[in-house]
Amino acid sequence: MRRLLSALVSILLLLCLCLVPLGIPAVAAELPPVKHLDTPIDVNNTILRNYRQLPGFYPTLARILVKNAPYNSLEDMLQIPELTEQQKALIKANAENFVFGEYQEGANQLENRINQGYYG
């Protein structure tokens, strides 16, 4: 009888440990807070580091946006194939922080927009 009770308690404990995480919502599903910038980011000519001002953008989403520029509109940004639904929602939530300036080809080469060489 004691062995049966011990086995039942063990099984019950294992079930509890396995089912508890199912009731906890994923933290990654929540969007970071939207921050209003005094000076919007020119998504066609900015460097990667400027996206550090926006929670949730730096470095992964910022790299995707810099690499795929130029854009004519917010809809252009949202057409990037490698964006997840959460990243698209984050871009939409921060739309007021973006401007779509004329792309200055040659003024900011892609490798300089990604790595400005700030070391130290």
mmCIF file with all atom_site columns, C-alpha atoms in Angstrom:
data_model
loop_
_atom_site.group_PDB
_atom_site.id
_atom_site.type_symbol
_atom_site.label_atom_id
_atom_site.label_alt_id
_atom_site.label_comp_id
_atom_site.label_asym_id
_atom_site.label_entity_id
_atom_site.label_seq_id
_atom_site.pdbx_PDB_ins_code
_atom_site.Cartn_x
_atom_site.Cartn_y
_atom_site.Cartn_z
_atom_site.occupancy
_atom_site.B_iso_or_equiv
_atom_site.pdbx_formal_charge
_atom_site.auth_seq_id
_atom_site.auth_comp_id
_atom_site.auth_asym_id
_atom_site.auth_atom_id
_atom_site.pdbx_PDB_model_num
ATOM 1   C CA . MET A 1 1   ? 0.000  0.000  0.000   1.00 0.00 ? 1   MET A CA 1
ATOM 2   C CA . ARG A 1 2   ? 2.817  2.347  0.842   1.00 0.00 ? 2   ARG A CA 1
ATOM 3   C CA . ARG A 1 3   ? 4.485  1.722  -2.535  1.00 0.00 ? 3   ARG A CA 1
ATOM 4   C CA . LEU A 1 4   ? 1.218  2.420  -4.332  1.00 0.00 ? 4   LEU A CA 1
ATOM 5   C CA . LEU A 1 5   ? 0.743  5.688  -2.459  1.00 0.00 ? 5   LEU A CA 1
ATOM 6   C CA . SER A 1 6   ? 4.337  6.701  -3.204  1.00 0.00 ? 6   SER A CA 1
ATOM 7   C CA . ALA A 1 7   ? 3.857  5.932  -6.913  1.00 0.00 ? 7   ALA A CA 1
ATOM 8   C CA . LEU A 1 8   ? 0.601  7.918  -7.056  1.00 0.00 ? 8   LEU A CA 1
ATOM 9   C CA . VAL A 1 9   ? 2.203  10.922 -5.354  1.00 0.00 ? 9   VAL A CA 1
ATOM 10  C CA . SER A 1 10  ? 5.119  10.767 -7.801  1.00 0.00 ? 10  SER A CA 1
ATOM 11  C CA . ILE A 1 11  ? 2.788  10.623 -10.795 1.00 0.00 ? 11  ILE A CA 1
ATOM 12  C CA . LEU A 1 12  ? 0.687  13.480 -9.432  1.00 0.00 ? 12  LEU A CA 1
ATOM 13  C CA . LEU A 1 13  ? 3.804  15.576 -8.849  1.00 0.00 ? 13  LEU A CA 1
ATOM 14  C CA . LEU A 1 14  ? 5.041  14.924 -12.401 1.00 0.00 ? 14  LEU A CA 1
ATOM 15  C CA . LEU A 1 15  ? 1.666  15.879 -13.850 1.00 0.00 ? 15  LEU A CA 1
ATOM 16  C CA . CYS A 1 16  ? 1.647  19.114 -11.871 1.00 0.00 ? 16  CYS A CA 1
ATOM 17  C CA . LEU A 1 17  ? 5.156  19.988 -13.011 1.00 0.00 ? 17  LEU A CA 1
ATOM 18  C CA . CYS A 1 18  ? 4.286  19.313 -16.645 1.00 0.00 ? 18  CYS A CA 1
ATOM 19  C CA . LEU A 1 19  ? 0.980  21.183 -16.673 1.00 0.00 ? 19  LEU A CA 1
ATOM 20  C CA . VAL A 1 20  ? 1.992  24.307 -14.718 1.00 0.00 ? 20  VAL A CA 1
ATOM 21  C CA . PRO A 1 21  ? 3.935  25.913 -17.608 1.00 0.00 ? 21  PRO A CA 1
ATOM 22  C CA . LEU A 1 22  ? 0.874  25.609 -19.848 1.00 0.00 ? 22  LEU A CA 1
ATOM 23  C CA . GLY A 1 23  ? -1.008 28.105 -17.700 1.00 0.00 ? 23  GLY A CA 1
ATOM 24  C CA . ILE A 1 24  ? 1.685  30.781 -17.889 1.00 0.00 ? 24  ILE A CA 1
ATOM 25  C CA . PRO A 1 25  ? 1.392  33.115 -20.903 1.00 0.00 ? 25  PRO A CA 1
ATOM 26  C CA . ALA A 1 26  ? 4.518  33.545 -22.976 1.00 0.00 ? 26  ALA A CA 1
ATOM 27  C CA . VAL A 1 27  ? 6.445  36.694 -22.118 1.00 0.00 ? 27  VAL A CA 1
ATOM 28  C CA . ALA A 1 28  ? 7.622  37.012 -25.717 1.00 0.00 ? 28  ALA A CA 1
ATOM 29  C CA . ALA A 1 29  ? 4.038  37.488 -26.893 1.00 0.00 ? 29  ALA A CA 1
ATOM 30  C CA . GLU A 1 30  ? 3.838  40.885 -25.199 1.00 0.00 ? 30  GLU A CA 1
ATOM 31  C CA . LEU A 1 31  ? 5.042  43.926 -27.120 1.00 0.00 ? 31  LEU A CA 1
ATOM 32  C CA . PRO A 1 32  ? 7.526  46.262 -25.474 1.00 0.00 ? 32  PRO A CA 1
ATOM 33  C CA . PRO A 1 33  ? 6.146  49.671 -24.578 1.00 0.00 ? 33  PRO A CA 1
ATOM 34  C CA . VAL A 1 34  ? 5.946  52.209 -27.388 1.00 0.00 ? 34  VAL A CA 1
ATOM 35  C CA . LYS A 1 35  ? 8.249  55.170 -26.920 1.00 0.00 ? 35  LYS A CA 1
ATOM 36  C CA . HIS A 1 36  ? 7.494  58.470 -28.659 1.00 0.00 ? 36  HIS A CA 1
ATOM 37  C CA . LEU A 1 37  ? 10.663 59.985 -30.134 1.00 0.00 ? 37  LEU A CA 1
ATOM 38  C CA . ASP A 1 38  ? 11.133 63.744 -30.434 1.00 0.00 ? 38  ASP A CA 1
ATOM 39  C CA . THR A 1 39  ? 13.028 63.199 -33.690 1.00 0.00 ? 39  THR A CA 1
ATOM 40  C CA . PRO A 1 40  ? 11.630 60.380 -35.856 1.00 0.00 ? 40  PRO A CA 1
ATOM 41  C CA . ILE A 1 41  ? 13.985 57.839 -37.407 1.00 0.00 ? 41  ILE A CA 1
ATOM 42  C CA . ASP A 1 42  ? 14.560 58.187 -41.162 1.00 0.00 ? 42  ASP A CA 1
ATOM 43  C CA . VAL A 1 43  ? 14.328 54.482 -41.969 1.00 0.00 ? 43  VAL A CA 1
ATOM 44  C CA . ASN A 1 44  ? 15.965 54.883 -45.381 1.00 0.00 ? 44  ASN A CA 1
ATOM 45  C CA . ASN A 1 45  ? 19.167 56.548 -44.189 1.00 0.00 ? 45  ASN A CA 1
ATOM 46  C CA . THR A 1 46  ? 19.618 55.745 -40.499 1.00 0.00 ? 46  THR A CA 1
ATOM 47  C CA . ILE A 1 47  ? 22.276 53.595 -38.892 1.00 0.00 ? 47  ILE A CA 1
ATOM 48  C CA . LEU A 1 48  ? 21.566 50.468 -36.871 1.00 0.00 ? 48  LEU A CA 1
ATOM 49  C CA . ARG A 1 49  ? 22.349 52.088 -33.510 1.00 0.00 ? 49  ARG A CA 1
ATOM 50  C CA . ASN A 1 50  ? 19.551 54.658 -33.857 1.00 0.00 ? 50  ASN A CA 1
ATOM 51  C CA . TYR A 1 51  ? 17.017 51.875 -33.367 1.00 0.00 ? 51  TYR A CA 1
ATOM 52  C CA . ARG A 1 52  ? 18.290 51.441 -29.800 1.00 0.00 ? 52  ARG A CA 1
ATOM 53  C CA . GLN A 1 53  ? 15.887 54.237 -28.852 1.00 0.00 ? 53  GLN A CA 1
ATOM 54  C CA . LEU A 1 54  ? 12.927 51.940 -29.562 1.00 0.00 ? 54  LEU A CA 1
ATOM 55  C CA . PRO A 1 55  ? 12.374 49.005 -27.171 1.00 0.00 ? 55  PRO A CA 1
ATOM 56  C CA . GLY A 1 56  ? 12.354 45.660 -28.964 1.00 0.00 ? 56  GLY A CA 1
ATOM 57  C CA . PHE A 1 57  ? 14.085 46.786 -32.169 1.00 0.00 ? 57  PHE A CA 1
ATOM 58  C CA . TYR A 1 58  ? 17.801 46.479 -31.443 1.00 0.00 ? 58  TYR A CA 1
ATOM 59  C CA . PRO A 1 59  ? 19.644 44.468 -32.737 1.00 0.00 ? 59  PRO A CA 1
ATOM 60  C CA . THR A 1 60  ? 17.613 41.857 -34.644 1.00 0.00 ? 60  THR A CA 1
ATOM 61  C CA . LEU A 1 61  ? 14.703 43.870 -36.019 1.00 0.00 ? 61  LEU A CA 1
ATOM 62  C CA . ALA A 1 62  ? 16.943 46.889 -36.588 1.00 0.00 ? 62  ALA A CA 1
ATOM 63  C CA . ARG A 1 63  ? 19.307 44.785 -38.713 1.00 0.00 ? 63  ARG A CA 1
ATOM 64  C CA . ILE A 1 64  ? 16.419 43.508 -40.830 1.00 0.00 ? 64  ILE A CA 1
ATOM 65  C CA . LEU A 1 65  ? 15.087 47.036 -41.401 1.00 0.00 ? 65  LEU A CA 1
ATOM 66  C CA . VAL A 1 66  ? 18.485 48.531 -42.272 1.00 0.00 ? 66  VAL A CA 1
ATOM 67  C CA . LYS A 1 67  ? 19.377 45.649 -44.577 1.00 0.00 ? 67  LYS A CA 1
ATOM 68  C CA . ASN A 1 68  ? 16.137 45.869 -46.579 1.00 0.00 ? 68  ASN A CA 1
ATOM 69  C CA . ALA A 1 69  ? 15.932 49.678 -47.004 1.00 0.00 ? 69  ALA A CA 1
ATOM 70  C CA . PRO A 1 70  ? 14.834 51.795 -48.879 1.00 0.00 ? 70  PRO A CA 1
ATOM 71  C CA . TYR A 1 71  ? 11.094 51.972 -48.207 1.00 0.00 ? 71  TYR A CA 1
ATOM 72  C CA . ASN A 1 72  ? 8.404  54.237 -49.632 1.00 0.00 ? 72  ASN A CA 1
ATOM 73  C CA . SER A 1 73  ? 5.885  53.640 -46.863 1.00 0.00 ? 73  SER A CA 1
ATOM 74  C CA . LEU A 1 74  ? 5.049  51.651 -43.758 1.00 0.00 ? 74  LEU A CA 1
ATOM 75  C CA . GLU A 1 75  ? 3.399  49.040 -45.975 1.00 0.00 ? 75  GLU A CA 1
ATOM 76  C CA . ASP A 1 76  ? 6.745  48.537 -47.763 1.00 0.00 ? 76  ASP A CA 1
ATOM 77  C CA . MET A 1 77  ? 8.413  47.833 -44.424 1.00 0.00 ? 77  MET A CA 1
ATOM 78  C CA . LEU A 1 78  ? 5.778  45.275 -43.522 1.00 0.00 ? 78  LEU A CA 1
ATOM 79  C CA . GLN A 1 79  ? 6.356  43.344 -46.781 1.00 0.00 ? 79  GLN A CA 1
ATOM 80  C CA . ILE A 1 80  ? 9.795  42.082 -45.696 1.00 0.00 ? 80  ILE A CA 1
ATOM 81  C CA . PRO A 1 81  ? 9.506  38.267 -45.921 1.00 0.00 ? 81  PRO A CA 1
ATOM 82  C CA . GLU A 1 82  ? 11.641 37.475 -42.862 1.00 0.00 ? 82  GLU A CA 1
ATOM 83  C CA . LEU A 1 83  ? 9.518  39.517 -40.422 1.00 0.00 ? 83  LEU A CA 1
ATOM 84  C CA . THR A 1 84  ? 7.521  37.625 -37.808 1.00 0.00 ? 84  THR A CA 1
ATOM 85  C CA . GLU A 1 85  ? 3.984  38.656 -36.894 1.00 0.00 ? 85  GLU A CA 1
ATOM 86  C CA . GLN A 1 86  ? 5.259  40.049 -33.595 1.00 0.00 ? 86  GLN A CA 1
ATOM 87  C CA . GLN A 1 87  ? 7.881  42.155 -35.394 1.00 0.00 ? 87  GLN A CA 1
ATOM 88  C CA . LYS A 1 88  ? 5.223  43.481 -37.772 1.00 0.00 ? 88  LYS A CA 1
ATOM 89  C CA . ALA A 1 89  ? 3.036  44.404 -34.795 1.00 0.00 ? 89  ALA A CA 1
ATOM 90  C CA . LEU A 1 90  ? 5.994  46.189 -33.196 1.00 0.00 ? 90  LEU A CA 1
ATOM 91  C CA . ILE A 1 91  ? 6.650  48.178 -36.382 1.00 0.00 ? 91  ILE A CA 1
ATOM 92  C CA . LYS A 1 92  ? 2.966  49.155 -36.641 1.00 0.00 ? 92  LYS A CA 1
ATOM 93  C CA . ALA A 1 93  ? 2.879  50.211 -32.985 1.00 0.00 ? 93  ALA A CA 1
ATOM 94  C CA . ASN A 1 94  ? 5.900  52.486 -33.536 1.00 0.00 ? 94  ASN A CA 1
ATOM 95  C CA . ALA A 1 95  ? 4.793  53.885 -36.924 1.00 0.00 ? 95  ALA A CA 1
ATOM 96  C CA . GLU A 1 96  ? 4.744  57.474 -35.632 1.00 0.00 ? 96  GLU A CA 1
ATOM 97  C CA . ASN A 1 97  ? 8.494  57.225 -34.969 1.00 0.00 ? 97  ASN A CA 1
ATOM 98  C CA . PHE A 1 98  ? 9.392  56.621 -38.627 1.00 0.00 ? 98  PHE A CA 1
ATOM 99  C CA . VAL A 1 99  ? 9.828  58.937 -41.584 1.00 0.00 ? 99  VAL A CA 1
ATOM 100 C CA . PHE A 1 100 ? 10.579 57.804 -45.112 1.00 0.00 ? 100 PHE A CA 1
ATOM 101 C CA . GLY A 1 101 ? 13.202 60.217 -46.412 1.00 0.00 ? 101 GLY A CA 1
ATOM 102 C CA . GLU A 1 102 ? 14.668 60.073 -49.879 1.00 0.00 ? 102 GLU A CA 1
ATOM 103 C CA . TYR A 1 103 ? 17.247 57.296 -50.019 1.00 0.00 ? 103 TYR A CA 1
ATOM 104 C CA . GLN A 1 104 ? 20.738 58.751 -50.421 1.00 0.00 ? 104 GLN A CA 1
ATOM 105 C CA . GLU A 1 105 ? 22.569 56.028 -52.283 1.00 0.00 ? 105 GLU A CA 1
ATOM 106 C CA . GLY A 1 106 ? 26.283 56.107 -51.631 1.00 0.00 ? 106 GLY A CA 1
ATOM 107 C CA . ALA A 1 107 ? 25.982 58.511 -48.706 1.00 0.00 ? 107 ALA A CA 1
ATOM 108 C CA . ASN A 1 108 ? 25.628 55.654 -46.258 1.00 0.00 ? 108 ASN A CA 1
ATOM 109 C CA . GLN A 1 109 ? 26.922 52.346 -47.545 1.00 0.00 ? 109 GLN A CA 1
ATOM 110 C CA . LEU A 1 110 ? 25.145 49.338 -46.058 1.00 0.00 ? 110 LEU A CA 1
ATOM 111 C CA . GLU A 1 111 ? 28.140 48.091 -44.067 1.00 0.00 ? 111 GLU A CA 1
ATOM 112 C CA . ASN A 1 112 ? 28.552 51.552 -42.505 1.00 0.00 ? 112 ASN A CA 1
ATOM 113 C CA . ARG A 1 113 ? 24.867 51.708 -41.622 1.00 0.00 ? 113 ARG A CA 1
ATOM 114 C CA . ILE A 1 114 ? 25.150 48.369 -39.812 1.00 0.00 ? 114 ILE A CA 1
ATOM 115 C CA . ASN A 1 115 ? 28.552 48.877 -38.157 1.00 0.00 ? 115 ASN A CA 1
ATOM 116 C CA . GLN A 1 116 ? 29.677 52.447 -37.569 1.00 0.00 ? 116 GLN A CA 1
ATOM 117 C CA . GLY A 1 117 ? 32.867 51.234 -35.917 1.00 0.00 ? 117 GLY A CA 1
ATOM 118 C CA . TYR A 1 118 ? 32.112 52.473 -32.410 1.00 0.00 ? 118 TYR A CA 1
ATOM 119 C CA . TYR A 1 119 ? 34.515 50.539 -30.232 1.00 0.00 ? 119 TYR A CA 1
ATOM 120 C CA . GLY A 1 120 ? 35.569 51.246 -26.728 1.00 0.00 ? 120 GLY A CA 1
#
